[in-house]
mmCIF file of C-alpha atoms and ligand atoms in Angstrom:
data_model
loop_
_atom_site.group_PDB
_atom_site.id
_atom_site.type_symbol
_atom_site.label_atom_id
_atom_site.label_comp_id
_atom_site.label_asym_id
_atom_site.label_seq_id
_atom_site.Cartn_x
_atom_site.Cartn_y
_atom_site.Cartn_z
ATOM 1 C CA UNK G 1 44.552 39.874 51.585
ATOM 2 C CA UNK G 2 47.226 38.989 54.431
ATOM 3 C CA UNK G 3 49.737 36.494 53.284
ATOM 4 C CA UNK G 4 48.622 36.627 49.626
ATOM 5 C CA UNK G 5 51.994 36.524 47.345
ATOM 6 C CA UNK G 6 50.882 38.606 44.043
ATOM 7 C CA UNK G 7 52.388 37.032 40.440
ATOM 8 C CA UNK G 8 54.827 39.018 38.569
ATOM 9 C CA UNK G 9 53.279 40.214 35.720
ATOM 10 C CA UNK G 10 53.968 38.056 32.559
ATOM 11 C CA UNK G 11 56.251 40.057 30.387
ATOM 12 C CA UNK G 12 56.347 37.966 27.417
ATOM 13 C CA UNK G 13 53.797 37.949 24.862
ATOM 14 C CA UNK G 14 51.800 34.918 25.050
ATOM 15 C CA UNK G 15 50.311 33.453 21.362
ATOM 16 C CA UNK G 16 47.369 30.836 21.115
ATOM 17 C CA UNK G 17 47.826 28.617 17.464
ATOM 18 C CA UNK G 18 44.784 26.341 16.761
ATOM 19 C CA UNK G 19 45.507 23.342 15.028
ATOM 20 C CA UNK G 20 49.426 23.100 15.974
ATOM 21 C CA UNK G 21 50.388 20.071 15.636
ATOM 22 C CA UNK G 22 51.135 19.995 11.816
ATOM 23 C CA UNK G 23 51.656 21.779 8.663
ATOM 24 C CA UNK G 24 51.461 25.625 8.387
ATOM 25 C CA UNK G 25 50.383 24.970 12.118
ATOM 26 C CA UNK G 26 53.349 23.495 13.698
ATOM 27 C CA UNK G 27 55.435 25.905 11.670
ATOM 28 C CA UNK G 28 53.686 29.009 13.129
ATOM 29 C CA UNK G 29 54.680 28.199 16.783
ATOM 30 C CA UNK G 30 58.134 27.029 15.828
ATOM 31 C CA UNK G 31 58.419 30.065 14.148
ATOM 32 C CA UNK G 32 56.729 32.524 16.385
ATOM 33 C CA UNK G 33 58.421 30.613 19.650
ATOM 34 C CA UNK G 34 62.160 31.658 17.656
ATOM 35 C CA UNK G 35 60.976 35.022 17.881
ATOM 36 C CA UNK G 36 60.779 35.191 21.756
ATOM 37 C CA UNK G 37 56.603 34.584 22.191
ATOM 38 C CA UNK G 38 55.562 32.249 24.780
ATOM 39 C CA UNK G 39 53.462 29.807 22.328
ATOM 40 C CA UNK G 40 50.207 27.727 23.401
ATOM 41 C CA UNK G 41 50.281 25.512 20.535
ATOM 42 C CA UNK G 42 46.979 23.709 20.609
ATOM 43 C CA UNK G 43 45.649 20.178 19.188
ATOM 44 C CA UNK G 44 42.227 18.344 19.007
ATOM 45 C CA UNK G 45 44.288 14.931 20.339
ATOM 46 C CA UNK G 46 46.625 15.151 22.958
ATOM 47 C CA UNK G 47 49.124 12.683 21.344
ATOM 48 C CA UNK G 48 49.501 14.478 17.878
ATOM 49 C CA UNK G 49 49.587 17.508 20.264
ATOM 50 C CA UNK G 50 52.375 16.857 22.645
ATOM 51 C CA UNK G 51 54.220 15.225 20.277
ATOM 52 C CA UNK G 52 54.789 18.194 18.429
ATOM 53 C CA UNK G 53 55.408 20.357 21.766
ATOM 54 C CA UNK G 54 58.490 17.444 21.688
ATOM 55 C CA UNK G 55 59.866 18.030 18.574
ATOM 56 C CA UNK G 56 59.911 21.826 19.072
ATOM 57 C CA UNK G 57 61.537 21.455 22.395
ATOM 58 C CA UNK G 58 63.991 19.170 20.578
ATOM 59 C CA UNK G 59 65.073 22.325 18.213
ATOM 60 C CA UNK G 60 65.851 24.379 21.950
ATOM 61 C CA UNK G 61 62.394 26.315 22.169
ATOM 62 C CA UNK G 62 61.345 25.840 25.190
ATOM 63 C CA UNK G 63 58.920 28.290 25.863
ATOM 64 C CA UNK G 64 55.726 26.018 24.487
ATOM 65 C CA UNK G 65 53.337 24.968 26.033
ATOM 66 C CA UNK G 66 50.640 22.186 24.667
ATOM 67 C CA UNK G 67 46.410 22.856 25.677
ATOM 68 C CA UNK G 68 44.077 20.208 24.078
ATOM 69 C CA UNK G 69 41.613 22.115 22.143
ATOM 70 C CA UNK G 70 38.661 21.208 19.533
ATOM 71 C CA UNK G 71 37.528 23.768 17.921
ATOM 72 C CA UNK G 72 34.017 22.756 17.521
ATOM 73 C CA UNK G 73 33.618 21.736 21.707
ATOM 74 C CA UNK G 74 32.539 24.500 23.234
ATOM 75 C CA UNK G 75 33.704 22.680 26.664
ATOM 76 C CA UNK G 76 36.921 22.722 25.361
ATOM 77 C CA UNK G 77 37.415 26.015 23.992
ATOM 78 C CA UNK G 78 36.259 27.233 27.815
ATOM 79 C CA UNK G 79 38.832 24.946 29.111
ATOM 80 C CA UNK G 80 41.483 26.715 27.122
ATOM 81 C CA UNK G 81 39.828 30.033 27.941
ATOM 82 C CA UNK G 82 40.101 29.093 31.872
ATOM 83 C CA UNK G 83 43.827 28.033 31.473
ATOM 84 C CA UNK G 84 44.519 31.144 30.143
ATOM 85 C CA UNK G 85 43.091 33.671 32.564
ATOM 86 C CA UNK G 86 44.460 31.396 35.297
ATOM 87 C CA UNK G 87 47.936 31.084 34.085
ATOM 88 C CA UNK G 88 48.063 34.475 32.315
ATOM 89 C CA UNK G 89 44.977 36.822 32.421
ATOM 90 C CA UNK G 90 45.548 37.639 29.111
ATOM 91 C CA UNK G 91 46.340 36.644 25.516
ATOM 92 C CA UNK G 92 48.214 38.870 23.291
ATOM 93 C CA UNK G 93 48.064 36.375 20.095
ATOM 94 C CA UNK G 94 45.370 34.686 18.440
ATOM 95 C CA UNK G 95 46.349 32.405 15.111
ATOM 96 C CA UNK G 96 42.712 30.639 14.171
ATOM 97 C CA UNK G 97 44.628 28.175 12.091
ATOM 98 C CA UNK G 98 43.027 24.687 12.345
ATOM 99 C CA UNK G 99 40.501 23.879 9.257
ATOM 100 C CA UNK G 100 39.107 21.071 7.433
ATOM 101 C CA UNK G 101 39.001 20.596 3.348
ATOM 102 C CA UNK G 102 35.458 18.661 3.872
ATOM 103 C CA UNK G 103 35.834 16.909 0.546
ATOM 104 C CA UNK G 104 36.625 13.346 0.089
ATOM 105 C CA UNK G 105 39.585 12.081 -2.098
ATOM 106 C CA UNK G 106 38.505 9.724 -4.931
ATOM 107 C CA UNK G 107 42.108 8.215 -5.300
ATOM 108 C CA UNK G 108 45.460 8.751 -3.529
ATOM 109 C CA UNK G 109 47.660 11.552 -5.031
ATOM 110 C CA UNK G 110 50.136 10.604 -7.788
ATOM 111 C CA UNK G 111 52.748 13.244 -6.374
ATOM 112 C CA UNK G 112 54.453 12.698 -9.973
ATOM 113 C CA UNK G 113 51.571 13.971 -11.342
ATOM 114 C CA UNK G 114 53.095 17.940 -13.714
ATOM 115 C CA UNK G 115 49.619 19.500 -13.157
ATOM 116 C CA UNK G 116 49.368 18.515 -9.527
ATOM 117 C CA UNK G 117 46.606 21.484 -8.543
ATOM 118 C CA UNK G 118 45.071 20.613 -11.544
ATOM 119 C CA UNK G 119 44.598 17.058 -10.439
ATOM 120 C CA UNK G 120 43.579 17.252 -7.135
ATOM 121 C CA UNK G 121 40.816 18.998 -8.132
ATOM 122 C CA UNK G 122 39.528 16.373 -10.416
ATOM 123 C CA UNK G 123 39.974 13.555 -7.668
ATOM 124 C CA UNK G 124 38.163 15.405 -4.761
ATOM 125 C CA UNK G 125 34.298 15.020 -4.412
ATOM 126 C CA UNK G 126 32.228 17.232 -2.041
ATOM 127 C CA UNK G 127 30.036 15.644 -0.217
ATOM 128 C CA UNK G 128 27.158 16.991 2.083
ATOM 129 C CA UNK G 129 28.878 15.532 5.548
ATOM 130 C CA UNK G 130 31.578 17.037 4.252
ATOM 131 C CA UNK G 131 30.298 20.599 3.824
ATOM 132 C CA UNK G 132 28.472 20.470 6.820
ATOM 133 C CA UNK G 133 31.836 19.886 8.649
ATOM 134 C CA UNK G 134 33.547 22.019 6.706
ATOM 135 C CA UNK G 135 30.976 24.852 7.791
ATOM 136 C CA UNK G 136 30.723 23.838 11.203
ATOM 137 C CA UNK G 137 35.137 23.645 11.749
ATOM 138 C CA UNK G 138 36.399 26.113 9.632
ATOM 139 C CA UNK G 139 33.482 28.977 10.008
ATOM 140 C CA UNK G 140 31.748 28.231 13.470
ATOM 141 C CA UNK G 141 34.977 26.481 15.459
ATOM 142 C CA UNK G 142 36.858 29.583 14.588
ATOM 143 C CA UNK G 143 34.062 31.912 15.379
ATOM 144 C CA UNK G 144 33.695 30.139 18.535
ATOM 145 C CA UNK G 145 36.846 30.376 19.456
ATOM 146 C CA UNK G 146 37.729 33.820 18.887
ATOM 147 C CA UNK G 147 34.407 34.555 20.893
ATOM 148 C CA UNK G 148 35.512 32.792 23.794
ATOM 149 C CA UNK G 149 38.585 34.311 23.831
ATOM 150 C CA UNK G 150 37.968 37.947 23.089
ATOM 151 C CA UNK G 151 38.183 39.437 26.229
ATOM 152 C CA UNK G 152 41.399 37.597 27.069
ATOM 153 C CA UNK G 153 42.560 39.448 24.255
ATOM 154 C CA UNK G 154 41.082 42.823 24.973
ATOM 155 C CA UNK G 155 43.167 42.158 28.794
ATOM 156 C CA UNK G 156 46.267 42.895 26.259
ATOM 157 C CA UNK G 157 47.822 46.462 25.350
ATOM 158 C CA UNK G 158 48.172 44.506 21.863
ATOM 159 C CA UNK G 159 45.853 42.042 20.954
ATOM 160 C CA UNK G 160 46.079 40.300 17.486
ATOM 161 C CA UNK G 161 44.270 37.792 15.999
ATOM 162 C CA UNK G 162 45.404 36.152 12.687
ATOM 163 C CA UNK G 163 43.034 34.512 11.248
ATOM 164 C CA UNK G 164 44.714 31.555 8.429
ATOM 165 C CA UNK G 165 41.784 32.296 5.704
ATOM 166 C CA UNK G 166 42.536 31.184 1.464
ATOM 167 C CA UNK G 167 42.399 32.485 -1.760
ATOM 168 C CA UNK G 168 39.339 30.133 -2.297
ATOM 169 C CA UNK G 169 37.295 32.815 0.151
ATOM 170 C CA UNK G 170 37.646 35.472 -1.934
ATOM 171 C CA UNK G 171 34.547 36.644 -2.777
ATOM 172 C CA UNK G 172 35.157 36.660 -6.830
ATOM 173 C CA UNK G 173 34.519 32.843 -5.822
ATOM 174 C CA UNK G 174 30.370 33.118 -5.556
ATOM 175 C CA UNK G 175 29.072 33.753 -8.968
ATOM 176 C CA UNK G 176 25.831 34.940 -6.861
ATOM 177 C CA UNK G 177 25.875 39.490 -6.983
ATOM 178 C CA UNK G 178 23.838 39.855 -4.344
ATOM 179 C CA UNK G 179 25.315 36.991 -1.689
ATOM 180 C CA UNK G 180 29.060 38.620 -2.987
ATOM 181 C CA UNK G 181 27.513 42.424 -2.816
ATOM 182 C CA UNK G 182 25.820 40.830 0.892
ATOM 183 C CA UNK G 183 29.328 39.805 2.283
ATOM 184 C CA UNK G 184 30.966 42.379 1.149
ATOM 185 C CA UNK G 185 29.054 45.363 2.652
ATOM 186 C CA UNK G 186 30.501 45.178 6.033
ATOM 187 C CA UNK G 187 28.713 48.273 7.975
ATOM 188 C CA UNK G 188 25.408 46.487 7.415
ATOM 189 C CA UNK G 189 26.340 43.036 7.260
ATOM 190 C CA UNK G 190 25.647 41.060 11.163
ATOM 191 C CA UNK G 191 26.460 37.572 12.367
ATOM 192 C CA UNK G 192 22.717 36.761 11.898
ATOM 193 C CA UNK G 193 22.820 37.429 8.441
ATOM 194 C CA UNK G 194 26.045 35.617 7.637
ATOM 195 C CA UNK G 195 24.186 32.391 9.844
ATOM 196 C CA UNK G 196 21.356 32.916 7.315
ATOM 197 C CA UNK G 197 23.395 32.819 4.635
ATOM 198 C CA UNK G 198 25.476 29.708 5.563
ATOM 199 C CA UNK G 199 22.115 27.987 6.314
ATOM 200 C CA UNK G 200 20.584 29.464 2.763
ATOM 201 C CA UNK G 201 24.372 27.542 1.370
ATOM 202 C CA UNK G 202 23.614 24.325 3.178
ATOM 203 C CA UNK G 203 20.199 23.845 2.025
ATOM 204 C CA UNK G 204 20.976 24.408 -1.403
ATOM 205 C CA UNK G 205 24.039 22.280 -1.652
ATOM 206 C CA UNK G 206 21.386 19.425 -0.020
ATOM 207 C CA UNK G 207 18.763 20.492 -2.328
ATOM 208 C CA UNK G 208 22.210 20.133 -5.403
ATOM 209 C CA UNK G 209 21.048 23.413 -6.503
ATOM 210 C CA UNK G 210 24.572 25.349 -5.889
ATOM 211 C CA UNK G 211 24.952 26.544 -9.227
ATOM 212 C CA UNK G 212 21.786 27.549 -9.741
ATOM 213 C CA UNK G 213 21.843 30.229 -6.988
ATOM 214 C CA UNK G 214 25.377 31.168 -8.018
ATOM 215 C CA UNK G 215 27.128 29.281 -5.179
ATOM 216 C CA UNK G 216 30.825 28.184 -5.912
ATOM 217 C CA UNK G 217 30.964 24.386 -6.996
ATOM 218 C CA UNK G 218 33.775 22.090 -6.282
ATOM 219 C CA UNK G 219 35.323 22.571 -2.538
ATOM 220 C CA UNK G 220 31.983 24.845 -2.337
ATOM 221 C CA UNK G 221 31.554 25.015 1.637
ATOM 222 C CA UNK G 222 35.514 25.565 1.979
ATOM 223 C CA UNK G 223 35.375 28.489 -0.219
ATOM 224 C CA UNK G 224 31.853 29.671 1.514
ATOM 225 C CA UNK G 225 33.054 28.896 5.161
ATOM 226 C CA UNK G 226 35.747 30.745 4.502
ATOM 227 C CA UNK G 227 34.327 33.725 2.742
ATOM 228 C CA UNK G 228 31.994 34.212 5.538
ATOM 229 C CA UNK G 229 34.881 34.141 8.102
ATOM 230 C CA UNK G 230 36.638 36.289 6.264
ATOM 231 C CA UNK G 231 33.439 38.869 6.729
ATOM 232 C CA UNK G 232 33.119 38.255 10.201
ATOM 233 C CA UNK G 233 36.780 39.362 10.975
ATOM 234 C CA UNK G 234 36.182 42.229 9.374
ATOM 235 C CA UNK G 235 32.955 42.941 11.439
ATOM 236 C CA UNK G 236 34.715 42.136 14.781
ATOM 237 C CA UNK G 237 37.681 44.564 13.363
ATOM 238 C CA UNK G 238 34.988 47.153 13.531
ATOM 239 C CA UNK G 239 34.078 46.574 16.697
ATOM 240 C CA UNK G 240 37.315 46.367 18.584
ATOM 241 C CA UNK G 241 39.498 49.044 17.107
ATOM 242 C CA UNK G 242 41.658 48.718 20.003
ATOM 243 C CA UNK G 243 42.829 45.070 18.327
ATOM 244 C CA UNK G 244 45.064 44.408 15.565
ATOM 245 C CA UNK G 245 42.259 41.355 13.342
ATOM 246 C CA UNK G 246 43.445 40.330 10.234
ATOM 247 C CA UNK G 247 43.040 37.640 7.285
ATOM 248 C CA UNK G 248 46.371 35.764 5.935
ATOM 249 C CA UNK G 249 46.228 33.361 2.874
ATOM 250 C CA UNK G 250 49.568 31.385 3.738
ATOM 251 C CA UNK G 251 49.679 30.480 -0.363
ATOM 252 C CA UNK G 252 49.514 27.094 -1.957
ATOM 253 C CA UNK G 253 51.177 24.804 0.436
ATOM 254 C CA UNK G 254 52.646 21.129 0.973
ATOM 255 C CA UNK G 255 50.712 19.717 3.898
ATOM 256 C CA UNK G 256 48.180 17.262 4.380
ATOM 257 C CA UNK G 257 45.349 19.653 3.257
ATOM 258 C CA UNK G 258 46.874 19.793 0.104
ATOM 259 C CA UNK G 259 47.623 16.421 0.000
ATOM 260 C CA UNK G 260 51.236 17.901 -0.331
ATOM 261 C CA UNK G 261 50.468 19.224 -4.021
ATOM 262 C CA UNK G 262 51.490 22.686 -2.945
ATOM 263 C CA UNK G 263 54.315 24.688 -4.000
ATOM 264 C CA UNK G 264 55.072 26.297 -0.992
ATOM 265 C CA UNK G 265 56.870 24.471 2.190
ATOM 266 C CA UNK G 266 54.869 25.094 5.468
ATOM 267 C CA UNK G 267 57.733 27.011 6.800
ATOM 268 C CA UNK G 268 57.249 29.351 3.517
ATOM 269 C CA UNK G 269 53.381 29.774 3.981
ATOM 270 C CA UNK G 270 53.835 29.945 7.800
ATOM 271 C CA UNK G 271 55.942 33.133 7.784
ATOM 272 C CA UNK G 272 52.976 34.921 5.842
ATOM 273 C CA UNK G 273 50.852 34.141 9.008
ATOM 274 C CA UNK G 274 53.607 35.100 11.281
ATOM 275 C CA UNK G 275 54.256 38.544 9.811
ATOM 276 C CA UNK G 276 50.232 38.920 10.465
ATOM 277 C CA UNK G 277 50.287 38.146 13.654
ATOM 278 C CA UNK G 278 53.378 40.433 14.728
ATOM 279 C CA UNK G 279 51.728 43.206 12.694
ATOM 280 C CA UNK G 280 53.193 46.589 14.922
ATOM 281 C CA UNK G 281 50.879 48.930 16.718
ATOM 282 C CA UNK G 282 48.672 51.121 14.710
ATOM 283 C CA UNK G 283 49.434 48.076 11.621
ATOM 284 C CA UNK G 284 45.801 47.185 9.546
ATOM 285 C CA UNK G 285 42.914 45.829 11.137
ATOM 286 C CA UNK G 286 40.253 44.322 9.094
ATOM 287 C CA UNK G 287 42.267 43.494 6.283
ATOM 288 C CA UNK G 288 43.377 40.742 3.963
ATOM 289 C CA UNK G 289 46.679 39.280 2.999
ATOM 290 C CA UNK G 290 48.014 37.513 0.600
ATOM 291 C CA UNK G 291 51.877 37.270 -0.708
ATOM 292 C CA UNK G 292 52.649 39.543 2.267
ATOM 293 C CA UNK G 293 50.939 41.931 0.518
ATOM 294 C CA UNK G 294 47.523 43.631 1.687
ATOM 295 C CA UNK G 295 45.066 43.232 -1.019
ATOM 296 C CA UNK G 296 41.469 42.923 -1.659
ATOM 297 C CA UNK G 297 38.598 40.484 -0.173
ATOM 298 C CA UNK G 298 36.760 40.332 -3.370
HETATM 299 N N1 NAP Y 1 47.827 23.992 2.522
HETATM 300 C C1 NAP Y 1 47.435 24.963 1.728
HETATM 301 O O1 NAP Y 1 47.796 25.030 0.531
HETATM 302 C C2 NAP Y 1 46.517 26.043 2.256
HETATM 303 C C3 NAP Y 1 46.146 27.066 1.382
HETATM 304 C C4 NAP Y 1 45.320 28.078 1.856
HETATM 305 C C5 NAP Y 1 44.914 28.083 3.169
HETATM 306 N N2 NAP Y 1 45.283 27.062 4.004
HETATM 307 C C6 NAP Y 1 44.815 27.122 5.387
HETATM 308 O O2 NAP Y 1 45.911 26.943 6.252
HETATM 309 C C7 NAP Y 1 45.471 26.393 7.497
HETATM 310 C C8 NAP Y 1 46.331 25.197 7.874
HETATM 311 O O3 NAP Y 1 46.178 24.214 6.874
HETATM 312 P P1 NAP Y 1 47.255 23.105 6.571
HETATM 313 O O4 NAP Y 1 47.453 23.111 5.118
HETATM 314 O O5 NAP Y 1 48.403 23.217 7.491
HETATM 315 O O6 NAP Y 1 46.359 21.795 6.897
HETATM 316 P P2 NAP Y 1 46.660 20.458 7.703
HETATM 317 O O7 NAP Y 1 48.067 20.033 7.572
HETATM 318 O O8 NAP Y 1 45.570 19.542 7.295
HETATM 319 O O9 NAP Y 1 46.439 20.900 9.225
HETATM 320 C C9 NAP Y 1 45.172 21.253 9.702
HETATM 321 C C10 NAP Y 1 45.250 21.373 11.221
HETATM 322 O O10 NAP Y 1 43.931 21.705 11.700
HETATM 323 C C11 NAP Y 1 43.594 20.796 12.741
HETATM 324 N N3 NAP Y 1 42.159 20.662 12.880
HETATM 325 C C12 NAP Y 1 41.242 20.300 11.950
HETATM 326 N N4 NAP Y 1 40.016 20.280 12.490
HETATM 327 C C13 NAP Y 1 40.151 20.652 13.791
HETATM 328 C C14 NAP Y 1 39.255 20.821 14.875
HETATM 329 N N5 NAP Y 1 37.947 20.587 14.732
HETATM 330 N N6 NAP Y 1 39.746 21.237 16.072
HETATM 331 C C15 NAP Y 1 41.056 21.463 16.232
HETATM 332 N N7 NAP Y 1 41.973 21.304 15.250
HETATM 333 C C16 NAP Y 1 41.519 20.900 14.055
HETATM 334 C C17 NAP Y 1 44.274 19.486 12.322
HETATM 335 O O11 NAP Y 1 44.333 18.601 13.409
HETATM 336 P P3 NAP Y 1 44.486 16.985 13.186
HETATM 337 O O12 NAP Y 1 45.933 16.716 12.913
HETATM 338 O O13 NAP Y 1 44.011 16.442 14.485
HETATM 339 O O14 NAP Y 1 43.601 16.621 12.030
HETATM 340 C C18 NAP Y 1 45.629 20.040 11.908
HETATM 341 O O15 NAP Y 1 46.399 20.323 13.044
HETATM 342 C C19 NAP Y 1 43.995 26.067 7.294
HETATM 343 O O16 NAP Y 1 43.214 27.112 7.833
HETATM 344 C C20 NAP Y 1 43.840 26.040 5.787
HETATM 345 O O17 NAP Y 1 42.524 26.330 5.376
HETATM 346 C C21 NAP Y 1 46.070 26.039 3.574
#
C-alpha cells in the first residue's frame, strides 16, 4: 500500500506472566525483565497491577508493560490476545502463573508457629465454592488462556509456555488407580475426558464422597485442578512439537498462598519458573520440574 510505513520487527523476546502483581508472580517479571525480555506482566485489577509495573520501574527495568487480565473472562483474555497481535504479532513467552488455593482459613496464621506446613493444613477447610473456583481459575483460566494465545505463540521461532503447576498435582496425590492410570496415559487421554473427569471430581466432592472414589481430601480441587493441568500441558506438548510447554513446581514458598508459611522467598521459587521459561531450543517439552530438576508427574 502507498504511503504505508512497515514496523521494524520486534527483536526482543516478549513474555506474558499471569497473575503479576505479587509473589512468585511479581518476581518472575522482575526477574525475567533483568534478563533483557520485554515483560507483559498481567493483573485481574488494574491498581494491584500497575502498581507493581511501578515498583519494577523503580528498580531501572523499564521494559514492562502492565495488560489487565482475568483469567476466567474470556473478554479479557481476547483483549490481551488483541493487544498482543497489534503491538507485537507474536508472543515468545507464556508463564500461566495466577491460581487460587480455594480453601478458606479457619484462623489467621501464627507465623511463630515450628510446624508451620503442618498447621496450615489443620486451619484450612475446603469448601464447595471454593473448589468450584479453584477448578474454574487454576484449571479452566489457564486452559483458556493458553488457548487464546496459542497461535500468538506459534507466530514465534521459540515459543514457551511455563506453566507454575505444584507438588500437590502430582498424581501419587489421587488414591483412585484408574483416574491416576486415566491422567497419566497421555496418547489417549483428550480435553473431553479430563472435563469429564473434573465434572466426575465436582460432583463427588458435592455429593462428600471424595474419599470414597479415591479423590485427594484436604486442598482436594487444588491438587485435582492442578493434576489435570498438568495432563493437558502435556497433551498440547504433543501437539505442538514446534513449542518448548513445560510444568514448574516453584517449591514451598512465602507468599500470600501460603499464607507466608513457606520456606522459600518468591525470588527463590521464581527462578525455578524462570529457568523453565528460558529453557534453550531443542530443551524438554512436556515435562515436569521440580528443584530445577526434571522429574516425574506421578
Ligand atoms: N506459594 C507456594 O508455596 C506455591 C507452591 C506451589 C505452587 N505455587 C503456585 O505458584 C503460583 C503463584 O502462587 P503464589 O504463591 O505467588 O500466590 P499468590 O501470592 O496468592 O499470587 C497469586 C496471583 O494469582 C492472581 N490471580 C488469582 N486468581 C486470578 C484470576 N482469576 N485472574 C488473574 N489473576 C489471578 C492473584 O491476583 P490478586 O492479587 O488479584 O489476587 C495473584 O497475582 C500459583 O500457580 C501457585 O499454585 C505456589
Amino acid at each position: 500500500m502507498e504511503g504505508a510505513i512497515s514496523k521494524p520487527p520486534y527483536t526482543r523476546r516478549i513474555a506474558v506472566v499471569t497473575g503479576g502483581n505479587k509473589g512468585i508472580g511479581l518476581e518472575v517479571c522482575r526477574q525475567l525483565a533483568s534478563d533483557g525480555v520485554t515483560v507483559v506482566l498481567t493483573a485481574r485489577d488494574e491498581k494491584r497491577g500497575a502498581d507493581a509495573v511501578e515498583k519494577l520501574k523503580a528498580l531501572g527495568l523499564c521494559d514492562i508493560l502492565f495488560h489487565q487480565l482475568e483469567i476466567t473472562d474470556s473478554s479479557s483474555i481476547a483483549a490481551l490476545a488483541d493487544f498482543l497481535k497489534t503491538r507485537f504479532g507474536r508472543l515468545d513467552i507464556l508463564v500461566n502463573n495466577a491460581a487460587v488455593s480455594g480453601v478458606e482459613h479457619v484462623q489467621e496464621v501464627d507465623t511463630n508457629e515450628e510446624k508451620r506446613l503442618e498447621w496450615v493444613l489443620k486451619n484450612i477447610r475446603d469448601t464447595v465454592d471454593g473448589a468450584k473456583k479453584s477448578i474454574q481459575t487454576n484449571y479452566y483460566g489457564t486452559k483458556h488462556v493458553i488457548d487464546t494465545l496459542l497461535p500468538l505463540l506459534q507466530s514465534s521461532n521459540g515459543g514457551r509456555i511455563a506453566n507454575v503447576t505444584s507438588a500437590y498435582g502430582l498424581l501419587r496425590r489421587i488414591n483412585n488407580e484408574e483416574i491416576r492410570q486415566e491422567l497419566d496415559d497421555i496418547e489417549n487421554l483428550t480435553e473431553e475426558r479430563l472435563d469429564e473427569l473434573l465434572g466426575k471430581f465436582l460432583k463427588d466432592f458435592e455429593a462428600d464422597a471424595l474419599e470414597m472414589h479415591g479423590w485427594p481430601v484436604g486442598l482436594a480441587a487444588y491438587k485435582v485442578a492442578k493434576a489435570a493441568m498438568n495432563a493437558y500441558s502435556r497433551i498440547l506438548a504433543r501437539r505442538n512439537r514446534a513449542l518448548r510447554i513445560n510444568c514448574v513446581h516453584p517449591g514451598y514458598v512465602k507468599t500470600d498462598m501460603s499464607m507466608s508459611s513457606g520456606v522459600l522467598t518468591p525470588e527463590e521459587g521464581a527462578r525455578s519458573v524462570v529457568n523453565v521459561a528460558l529453557l534453550p531450543d531443542g530443551g524438554p517439552t512436556g515435562a515436569y520440574f521440580a528443584m530445577g530438576q526434571e522429574a516425574s508427574f506421578v
